[in-house]
Amino acid sequence: MSHEPVLTVENLSVTLDGVQILRDVSFSLQPGEALAVLGPNGAGKTVLFRALLGLLPHTGVVRWRQDTKIGYVPQRFSVDRSAPITAMEFFLLQSPSFWRPSAEFVAHLDHELTLVGLDRSVLRKNLAELSGGETQRLLLAWAMLEHPGVLLLDEPTAGVDAGFEENLYALLHRVQTERGTSLLLISHDLSVVYRYAQKVVCLNKSVVCQGAPVQVLNPEALATLYGESGYYHHEHGPAH
């Protein structure tokens, strides 16, 4: 396996409508690594992801390793309630043949649906009929369909029930270990960061700290990241 980072970010800055949202953000993501981006609301975390995907103008360097496939699970997925598109048709957008998907494609789709805990019957539903939890699971299956080298997950447990939340992170850990997939995820949950991330980037418009969670998520860093009141709300690190 190559030791070249799958993603290198150097001095990334984003300014929107004259307001600087991100300033001089630098970090790297290694093959098979899980990196969590942690920070308060308004810190620029979703803007960071959109800049990494080339969806927002920016300065600095965003360098993906050549031929890296990227899967993306957004925090919100809005569907026109009048759009007559089923979940199956949504997946067929990734098929080489929309009208006649191959048996291999269908078998692969079934496998990913099973992984995320969805029954095949969901494919007959219109996207607008899906619950929040079903939508998040479907988006995860969509993102994993082509076995990407990197998964970008913007608060992937938004809208899912508490029971599935733990299952989802266990699933992501399995995908990371079995497929060698690198994970780049936004999370507000410190316990998730401690348990599943090998590296954390603390972000509040610029990088406050980065490194192994147990080494850098100390009281001083959290107080700087969230403010004193926010720190007391988030103080629930690993069990000792």
XYZ file of N, CA and C in Angstrom:
720
model
N 0.845 -1.196 0.000
C 0.000 0.000 0.000
C 0.880 1.247 0.000
N 0.499 2.230 -0.818
C 1.247 3.473 -0.886
C 1.097 4.251 0.417
N 2.200 4.893 0.844
C 2.158 5.716 2.044
C 1.891 7.177 1.704
N 1.683 7.467 0.422
C 1.331 8.827 0.016
C -0.039 9.180 0.573
N -0.209 10.365 1.176
C -1.531 10.744 1.684
C -2.579 10.708 0.562
N -3.783 10.291 0.908
C -4.855 10.333 -0.087
C -5.357 11.757 -0.266
N -5.113 12.605 0.748
C -5.513 14.010 0.669
C -4.494 14.858 1.411
N -4.058 15.924 0.746
C -3.169 16.894 1.360
C -3.792 18.278 1.220
N -3.930 18.970 2.335
C -4.508 20.320 2.351
C -3.471 21.261 2.934
N -3.172 22.335 2.197
C -2.159 23.286 2.643
C -2.688 24.711 2.536
N -2.752 25.384 3.670
C -3.104 26.812 3.731
C -4.407 27.117 2.996
N -5.410 26.271 3.217
C -6.705 26.458 2.565
C -7.467 27.608 3.233
N -7.912 28.549 2.420
C -8.724 29.659 2.911
C -9.937 29.817 2.003
N -11.070 30.151 2.622
C -12.310 30.354 1.878
C -12.941 31.660 2.342
N -13.276 32.519 1.383
C -13.972 33.770 1.661
C -15.247 33.790 0.830
N -16.377 34.007 1.490
C -17.672 34.046 0.817
C -18.356 35.377 1.110
N -18.754 36.073 0.055
C -19.422 37.380 0.189
C -18.625 38.327 1.074
N -17.317 38.291 0.909
C -16.457 39.208 1.642
C -16.150 38.803 3.067
N -16.668 37.661 3.500
C -16.429 37.189 4.873
C -15.522 35.962 4.828
N -14.423 36.016 5.577
C -13.513 34.867 5.599
C -14.097 33.774 6.491
N -14.353 32.614 5.890
C -14.937 31.482 6.611
C -13.857 30.540 7.122
N -12.820 30.310 6.312
C -11.701 29.454 6.706
C -10.399 30.189 6.453
N -9.419 29.954 7.324
C -8.139 30.646 7.190
C -6.974 29.686 7.416
N -6.174 29.494 6.373
C -4.905 28.749 6.464
C -5.054 27.370 7.124
N -5.994 26.590 6.609
C -6.225 25.250 7.145
C -5.284 24.263 6.450
N -4.550 23.495 7.236
C -3.620 22.501 6.686
C -3.758 21.198 7.460
N -3.832 20.084 6.737
C -3.818 18.746 7.337
C -3.669 17.734 6.217
N -3.466 16.473 6.579
C -3.400 15.407 5.586
C -4.199 14.210 6.081
N -4.646 13.392 5.129
C -5.397 12.169 5.414
C -4.641 10.998 4.820
N -4.305 10.028 5.660
C -3.507 8.888 5.229
C -4.402 7.744 4.739
N -3.868 6.835 3.935
C -4.656 5.682 3.482
C -5.179 4.865 4.667
N -6.461 4.550 4.655
C -7.051 3.730 5.702
C -7.239 4.417 7.039
N -7.053 5.734 7.086
C -7.150 6.489 8.338
C -8.555 7.069 8.506
N -9.000 7.176 9.756
C -10.238 7.884 10.077
C -9.878 9.201 10.743
N -10.273 10.299 10.104
C -9.979 11.640 10.612
C -11.300 12.345 10.887
N -11.450 12.850 12.099
C -12.664 13.568 12.480
C -12.391 15.063 12.501
N -13.341 15.828 11.974
C -13.287 17.287 12.041
C -14.271 17.720 13.121
N -13.758 18.390 14.132
C -14.526 18.740 15.320
C -14.550 20.251 15.466
N -15.712 20.799 15.833
C -15.785 22.231 16.049
C -17.207 22.680 16.297
N -17.376 23.897 16.797
C -18.717 24.411 17.093
C -19.485 24.743 15.819
N -20.776 24.992 15.962
C -21.569 25.441 14.825
C -20.991 26.750 14.289
N -20.958 26.867 12.976
C -20.416 28.073 12.358
C -18.915 28.098 12.241
N -18.267 26.956 12.545
C -16.797 26.902 12.515
C -16.251 26.761 11.105
N -17.122 26.411 10.129
C -16.665 26.253 8.748
C -16.468 24.812 8.333
N -17.014 23.861 9.088
C -16.758 22.445 8.807
C -17.378 21.999 7.476
N -18.644 22.337 7.257
C -19.286 21.957 5.999
C -18.681 22.727 4.834
N -18.323 23.977 5.052
C -17.636 24.758 4.021
C -16.313 24.086 3.648
N -15.610 23.567 4.637
C -14.361 22.841 4.369
C -14.618 21.674 3.432
N -15.627 20.870 3.723
C -15.917 19.722 2.875
C -16.255 20.158 1.458
N -17.048 21.192 1.321
C -17.446 21.649 -0.010
C -16.246 22.191 -0.780
N -15.319 22.806 -0.078
C -14.089 23.274 -0.735
C -13.234 22.086 -1.168
N -13.152 21.049 -0.324
C -12.365 19.863 -0.671
C -12.919 19.181 -1.915
N -14.240 19.258 -2.092
C -14.882 18.628 -3.247
C -14.879 19.532 -4.481
N -14.292 20.719 -4.358
C -14.225 21.628 -5.499
C -15.514 22.371 -5.756
N -16.398 22.445 -4.762
C -17.700 23.082 -4.937
C -17.697 24.545 -4.523
N -16.605 24.991 -3.895
C -16.492 26.387 -3.486
C -15.121 26.920 -3.894
N -15.056 28.197 -4.287
C -13.743 28.786 -4.603
C -12.903 28.909 -3.335
N -11.594 28.729 -3.486
C -10.714 28.784 -2.335
C -9.303 29.122 -2.795
N -8.478 29.480 -1.844
C -7.047 29.628 -2.091
C -6.329 28.551 -1.286
N -5.073 28.319 -1.631
C -4.325 27.254 -0.988
C -4.350 25.995 -1.844
N -3.905 24.894 -1.271
C -3.740 23.645 -2.015
C -4.681 22.573 -1.470
N -5.445 21.945 -2.370
C -6.200 20.730 -2.067
C -5.737 19.691 -3.078
N -5.014 18.693 -2.614
C -4.421 17.711 -3.526
C -4.875 16.295 -3.143
N -5.703 15.715 -4.016
C -6.118 14.326 -3.846
C -5.122 13.412 -4.554
N -4.842 12.273 -3.963
C -3.975 11.311 -4.631
C -4.613 10.882 -5.948
N -3.802 10.702 -6.952
C -4.295 10.389 -8.292
C -5.205 9.160 -8.267
N -6.315 9.273 -9.005
C -7.283 8.178 -9.185
C -8.039 7.814 -7.910
N -8.058 8.712 -6.928
C -8.814 8.454 -5.707
C -10.311 8.645 -5.964
N -11.095 7.601 -5.686
C -12.549 7.708 -5.759
C -13.062 8.271 -4.431
N -14.027 9.186 -4.522
C -14.542 9.860 -3.335
C -16.039 9.600 -3.214
N -16.467 9.172 -2.034
C -17.881 9.062 -1.710
C -18.247 10.158 -0.722
N -19.438 10.757 -0.867
C -19.814 11.902 -0.037
C -21.224 11.712 0.509
N -21.366 11.835 1.818
C -22.680 11.795 2.466
C -22.931 13.176 3.066
N -23.820 13.980 2.462
C -24.080 15.323 2.972
C -24.880 15.292 4.264
N -24.847 16.413 4.976
C -25.619 16.515 6.216
C -27.115 16.574 5.926
N -27.461 17.242 4.867
C -28.870 17.374 4.496
C -29.027 17.018 3.025
N -30.143 16.380 2.722
C -30.443 15.983 1.348
C -31.883 16.363 1.082
N -32.070 17.471 0.393
C -33.418 17.968 0.136
C -33.931 17.402 -1.177
N -35.171 16.908 -1.128
C -35.802 16.325 -2.305
C -37.073 17.093 -2.621
N -37.242 17.434 -3.878
C -38.493 18.031 -4.326
C -39.611 17.013 -4.099
N -40.552 17.353 -3.225
C -41.599 16.391 -2.873
C -42.431 15.959 -4.077
N -42.385 16.733 -5.150
C -43.170 16.379 -6.340
C -42.348 15.575 -7.353
N -41.048 15.397 -7.080
C -40.192 14.689 -8.033
C -40.535 13.202 -8.026
N -40.944 12.643 -9.162
C -41.352 11.227 -9.201
C -40.170 10.288 -9.425
N -39.191 10.324 -8.535
C -38.026 9.464 -8.682
C -37.980 8.491 -7.506
N -37.834 7.218 -7.809
C -37.759 6.208 -6.768
C -36.321 6.037 -6.297
N -36.189 5.348 -5.165
C -34.848 5.061 -4.659
C -34.057 4.235 -5.664
N -34.720 3.282 -6.336
C -34.031 2.465 -7.328
C -33.521 3.331 -8.470
N -34.349 4.253 -8.960
C -33.924 5.139 -10.046
C -32.763 6.022 -9.604
N -32.769 6.417 -8.335
C -31.674 7.206 -7.779
C -30.360 6.428 -7.880
N -30.390 5.140 -7.505
C -29.188 4.319 -7.595
C -28.789 4.046 -9.042
N -29.770 3.915 -9.920
C -29.470 3.607 -11.320
C -28.713 4.743 -12.011
N -28.725 5.928 -11.400
C -27.927 7.025 -11.950
C -26.441 6.673 -11.938
N -26.059 5.706 -11.094
C -24.662 5.265 -11.055
C -24.411 4.058 -11.953
N -25.457 3.495 -12.529
C -25.307 2.314 -13.368
C -24.855 2.697 -14.767
N -23.966 1.925 -15.379
C -23.573 2.205 -16.769
C -24.767 2.152 -17.721
N -25.782 1.391 -17.358
C -26.983 1.297 -18.178
C -28.200 1.545 -17.297
N -28.789 2.730 -17.423
C -29.909 3.112 -16.556
C -31.096 2.171 -16.754
N -31.425 1.857 -18.006
C -32.640 1.091 -18.291
C -32.445 -0.401 -18.121
N -31.240 -0.899 -18.287
C -30.985 -2.333 -18.151
C -29.756 -2.557 -17.273
N -29.906 -2.377 -15.968
C -28.750 -2.588 -15.079
C -28.320 -4.050 -15.103
N -27.033 -4.262 -15.000
C -26.497 -5.615 -15.031
C -26.831 -6.352 -13.735
N -26.808 -7.676 -13.810
C -27.025 -8.490 -12.615
C -25.954 -8.197 -11.571
N -24.744 -7.904 -12.029
C -23.645 -7.584 -11.114
C -23.943 -6.292 -10.350
N -24.456 -5.282 -11.069
C -24.792 -4.010 -10.425
C -25.876 -4.212 -9.368
N -26.912 -4.961 -9.714
C -28.025 -5.199 -8.795
C -27.549 -5.966 -7.566
N -26.693 -6.974 -7.770
C -26.168 -7.750 -6.639
C -25.310 -6.868 -5.731
N -24.519 -6.001 -6.341
C -23.683 -5.076 -5.570
C -24.561 -4.119 -4.772
N -25.615 -3.614 -5.392
C -26.539 -2.712 -4.710
C -27.198 -3.417 -3.524
N -27.651 -4.641 -3.738
C -28.278 -5.408 -2.653
C -27.323 -5.563 -1.477
N -26.050 -5.796 -1.782
C -25.050 -5.979 -0.727
C -24.891 -4.700 0.097
N -24.812 -3.554 -0.573
C -24.631 -2.292 0.146
C -25.879 -1.949 0.958
N -27.059 -2.230 0.424
C -28.291 -1.977 1.178
C -28.327 -2.816 2.452
N -27.936 -4.073 2.330
C -27.902 -4.947 3.503
C -26.922 -4.425 4.546
N -25.768 -3.936 4.081
C -24.762 -3.404 5.000
C -25.318 -2.269 5.852
N -26.125 -1.393 5.241
C -26.637 -0.223 5.970
C -27.978 -0.503 6.634
N -28.450 -1.743 6.555
C -29.664 -2.103 7.261
C -30.953 -1.731 6.574
N -30.948 -1.681 5.237
C -32.163 -1.376 4.473
C -32.650 -2.620 3.743
N -33.950 -2.827 3.751
C -34.562 -3.905 2.990
C -34.706 -3.469 1.539
N -34.653 -4.424 0.635
C -34.744 -4.107 -0.791
C -36.064 -3.427 -1.157
N -37.091 -3.609 -0.324
C -38.386 -2.981 -0.605
C -38.301 -1.459 -0.628
N -37.245 -0.890 -0.004
C -37.104 0.563 0.012
C -36.903 1.115 -1.394
N -36.413 0.266 -2.310
C -36.122 0.728 -3.668
C -37.382 1.123 -4.427
N -38.530 0.628 -3.985
C -39.784 0.956 -4.669
C -40.369 2.290 -4.203
N -39.845 2.820 -3.120
C -40.379 4.074 -2.580
C -39.850 5.274 -3.361
N -40.686 6.313 -3.457
C -40.192 7.587 -3.954
C -39.254 8.185 -2.900
N -38.244 8.921 -3.347
C -37.303 9.522 -2.407
C -38.022 10.400 -1.381
N -39.066 11.081 -1.825
C -39.786 11.985 -0.932
C -40.535 11.249 0.167
N -40.738 9.933 0.015
C -41.467 9.139 1.006
C -40.565 8.593 2.104
N -39.273 8.699 1.940
C -38.345 8.110 2.900
C -38.293 8.921 4.192
N -38.145 8.218 5.300
C -37.933 8.892 6.577
C -36.517 9.458 6.620
N -36.241 10.275 7.642
C -34.894 10.834 7.768
C -33.840 9.751 7.915
N -34.148 8.736 8.740
C -33.198 7.649 8.931
C -32.980 6.840 7.672
N -34.079 6.550 6.943
C -33.955 5.808 5.686
C -33.127 6.598 4.680
N -33.318 7.906 4.652
C -32.572 8.751 3.709
C -31.082 8.705 4.001
N -30.704 8.812 5.284
C -29.284 8.769 5.633
C -28.663 7.423 5.285
N -29.381 6.349 5.533
C -28.863 5.023 5.202
C -28.709 4.866 3.696
N -29.699 5.367 2.969
C -29.650 5.272 1.511
C -28.466 6.074 0.960
N -28.242 7.257 1.516
C -27.117 8.081 1.057
C -25.783 7.403 1.342
N -25.700 6.702 2.467
C -24.467 5.984 2.784
C -24.247 4.837 1.806
N -25.325 4.097 1.507
C -25.214 3.008 0.526
C -24.809 3.560 -0.837
N -25.381 4.688 -1.222
C -25.045 5.357 -2.493
C -23.560 5.717 -2.520
N -23.074 6.284 -1.421
C -21.678 6.730 -1.368
C -20.705 5.557 -1.422
N -21.119 4.386 -0.905
C -20.222 3.236 -0.851
C -20.325 2.340 -2.080
N -21.254 2.643 -2.984
C -21.581 1.728 -4.070
C -20.380 1.392 -4.951
N -19.520 2.348 -5.195
C -18.369 2.113 -6.062
C -17.088 1.871 -5.272
N -17.232 1.519 -3.984
C -16.069 1.248 -3.129
C -15.038 2.387 -3.218
N -15.419 3.590 -2.808
C -14.481 4.712 -2.898
C -13.289 4.524 -1.966
N -12.201 5.190 -2.308
C -11.030 5.153 -1.448
C -11.181 6.051 -0.241
N -12.061 7.065 -0.363
C -12.297 8.012 0.723
C -13.804 8.246 0.854
N -14.286 8.236 2.087
C -15.666 8.619 2.374
C -15.661 9.922 3.158
N -16.354 10.942 2.636
C -16.561 12.192 3.353
C -17.967 12.155 3.942
N -18.060 12.314 5.260
C -19.340 12.164 5.948
C -19.599 13.400 6.809
N -20.597 14.183 6.415
C -20.936 15.411 7.131
C -22.042 15.089 8.141
N -21.642 14.824 9.380
C -22.574 14.424 10.448
C -23.501 13.309 9.964
N -22.942 12.135 9.713
C -23.700 11.061 9.074
C -24.853 10.514 9.888
N -24.905 10.811 11.204
C -26.003 10.289 12.016
C -27.155 11.278 12.152
N -27.095 12.392 11.413
C -28.206 13.343 11.463
C -29.488 12.666 10.979
N -30.525 12.718 11.809
C -31.820 12.185 11.405
C -32.014 10.703 11.629
N -31.010 10.004 12.185
C -31.179 8.570 12.429
C -31.463 8.355 13.915
N -32.105 7.235 14.230
C -32.423 6.947 15.618
C -31.152 6.534 16.363
N -31.236 6.637 17.700
C -30.050 6.376 18.526
C -29.544 4.954 18.347
N -30.456 3.999 18.137
C -30.035 2.615 17.966
C -29.186 2.419 16.735
N -29.565 3.095 15.625
C -28.790 2.929 14.403
C -27.488 3.722 14.443
N -27.430 4.770 15.267
C -26.223 5.606 15.310
C -24.990 4.771 15.639
N -25.086 3.932 16.673
C -23.944 3.092 17.040
C -23.650 2.077 15.944
N -24.716 1.524 15.348
C -24.521 0.565 14.253
C -23.817 1.217 13.076
N -24.157 2.481 12.812
C -23.561 3.168 11.669
C -22.057 3.354 11.865
N -21.655 3.784 13.059
C -20.221 3.985 13.287
C -19.480 2.652 13.293
N -20.121 1.601 13.793
C -19.499 0.281 13.725
C -19.347 -0.156 12.273
N -20.350 0.151 11.445
C -20.285 -0.166 10.017
C -19.150 0.603 9.348
N -19.037 1.891 9.644
C -17.964 2.690 9.048
C -16.595 2.155 9.463
N -16.478 1.738 10.716
C -15.216 1.159 11.170
C -14.910 -0.130 10.405
N -15.941 -0.926 10.147
C -15.764 -2.162 9.385
C -15.325 -1.864 7.951
N -15.951 -0.870 7.318
C -15.577 -0.482 5.962
C -14.129 0.006 5.932
N -13.752 0.771 6.962
C -12.379 1.275 7.050
C -11.375 0.126 7.152
N -11.656 -0.838 8.012
C -10.686 -1.908 8.249
C -10.688 -2.961 7.141
N -11.875 -3.322 6.630
C -11.958 -4.397 5.647
C -11.646 -3.923 4.232
N -12.035 -2.706 3.900
C -11.815 -2.203 2.542
C -10.632 -1.252 2.449
N -10.096 -0.845 3.596
C -8.999 0.114 3.584
C -9.443 1.513 3.220
N -10.730 1.805 3.430
C -11.286 3.111 3.079
C -10.857 4.160 4.097
N -10.421 5.311 3.609
C -10.136 6.441 4.487
C -11.448 7.157 4.794
N -11.606 7.582 6.045
C -12.829 8.271 6.473
C -12.486 9.687 6.903
N -13.239 10.640 6.392
C -13.124 12.027 6.816
C -14.522 12.446 7.250
N -14.725 12.627 8.548
C -16.083 12.836 9.036
C -16.175 14.027 9.970
N -17.315 14.685 9.894
C -17.652 15.758 10.816
C -18.506 15.161 11.922
N -18.141 15.435 13.162
C -18.921 14.927 14.285
C -18.877 15.925 15.427
N -19.993 16.001 16.165
C -20.037 16.812 17.386
C -19.849 15.944 18.626
N -19.759 14.638 18.437
C -19.757 13.681 19.542
C -18.323 13.298 19.900
N -17.843 13.778 21.033
C -16.468 13.480 21.428
C -16.246 11.994 21.645
N -17.249 11.280 22.133
C -17.067 9.846 22.363
C -16.835 9.119 21.046
N -17.503 9.554 19.979
C -17.294 8.974 18.650
C -15.875 9.262 18.172
N -15.425 10.494 18.382
C -14.083 10.880 17.956
C -13.031 10.030 18.670
N -13.192 9.872 19.986
C -12.222 9.083 20.752
C -12.213 7.623 20.327
N -13.382 7.058 20.038
C -13.471 5.622 19.758
C -13.084 5.256 18.334
N -13.397 6.130 17.368
C -13.281 5.704 15.973
C -12.251 6.477 15.146
N -11.779 7.626 15.617
C -10.861 8.430 14.809
C -9.423 8.248 15.266
N -8.525 8.060 14.295
C -7.102 8.027 14.616
C -6.510 9.436 14.708
N -7.182 10.382 14.055
C -6.702 11.761 14.063
C -7.916 12.691 14.141
N -7.721 13.821 14.779
C -8.772 14.831 14.854
C -8.194 16.175 14.418
N -9.001 16.936 13.680
C -8.679 18.323 13.362
C -9.715 19.191 14.053
N -9.275 20.001 15.007
C -10.160 20.914 15.730
C -10.238 22.213 14.937
N -11.447 22.545 14.495
C -11.593 23.656 13.557
C -12.542 24.709 14.097
N -12.088 25.944 14.104
C -12.958 27.096 14.349
C -12.451 28.231 13.477
N -12.779 28.102 12.187
C -12.326 28.993 11.111
C -10.855 28.754 10.759
N -10.040 28.475 11.747
C -8.673 28.010 11.516
C -8.452 26.790 12.411
N -7.328 26.115 12.234
C -7.056 24.895 13.003
C -6.605 25.269 14.410
N -7.369 24.796 15.404
C -7.037 25.032 16.811
C -6.081 23.961 17.315
N -6.306 22.709 16.906
C -5.404 21.625 17.281
C -5.607 20.486 16.296
N -4.620 19.610 16.183
C -4.766 18.398 15.390
C -3.778 17.351 15.869
N -4.181 16.090 15.704
C -3.350 14.986 16.144
C -4.224 13.860 16.667
N -3.624 12.930 17.421
C -4.378 11.836 18.016
C -5.318 12.404 19.078
N -6.603 12.007 19.081
C -7.570 12.584 20.027
C -7.113 12.560 21.479
N -6.563 11.446 21.947
C -6.183 11.350 23.356
C -5.016 12.280 23.688
N -4.293 12.722 22.671
C -3.141 13.583 22.908
C -3.485 15.065 22.820
N -4.414 15.427 21.936
C -4.635 16.858 21.688
C -5.948 17.392 22.247
N -6.910 16.509 22.561
C -8.194 16.993 23.078
C -8.111 17.156 24.595
N -7.302 18.104 25.010
C -7.151 18.404 26.432
C -8.073 19.562 26.812
N -8.239 19.838 28.101
C -9.157 20.912 28.517
C -8.862 22.262 27.881
N -7.574 22.579 27.737
C -7.223 23.884 27.160
C -7.675 23.975 25.704
N -7.438 22.908 24.932
C -7.823 22.916 23.518
C -9.331 22.997 23.364
N -10.069 22.244 24.186
C -11.530 22.257 24.087
C -12.105 23.599 24.508
N -11.510 24.209 25.520
C -11.970 25.529 25.940
C -11.720 26.565 24.849
N -10.581 26.450 24.161
C -10.285 27.354 23.047
C -11.250 27.120 21.895
N -11.567 25.855 21.652
C -12.425 25.487 20.515
C -13.862 25.911 20.740
N -14.397 25.642 21.922
C -15.816 25.864 22.176
C -16.115 27.050 23.081
N -15.079 27.621 23.710
C -15.321 28.597 24.755
C -15.530 27.860 26.073
N -15.437 28.572 27.176
C -15.527 27.913 28.482
C -16.846 27.187 28.687
N -17.977 27.831 28.357
C -19.279 27.189 28.574
C -19.456 25.993 27.652
N -18.980 26.126 26.412
C -19.081 25.021 25.474
C -18.213 23.851 25.882
N -17.083 24.155 26.501
C -16.188 23.078 26.944
C -16.867 22.200 27.989
N -17.533 22.824 28.956
C -18.180 22.021 29.993
C -19.287 21.151 29.416
N -19.920 21.615 28.347
C -20.973 20.825 27.692
C -20.380 19.620 26.968
N -19.173 19.764 26.416
C -18.568 18.711 25.602
C -17.607 17.822 26.372
N -17.410 18.089 27.649
C -16.381 17.348 28.389
C -16.891 15.947 28.734
N -16.684 15.021 27.756
C -17.004 13.613 28.021
C -16.081 12.754 27.173
N -14.826 12.747 27.545
C -13.799 12.031 26.797
C -13.818 10.550 27.086
N -12.727 9.845 26.784
C -12.687 8.411 26.969
C -12.728 8.040 28.442
N -13.271 6.873 28.722
C -13.340 6.419 30.110
C -11.939 6.130 30.635
N -11.737 6.448 31.885
C -10.415 6.203 32.495
C -10.547 5.107 33.539
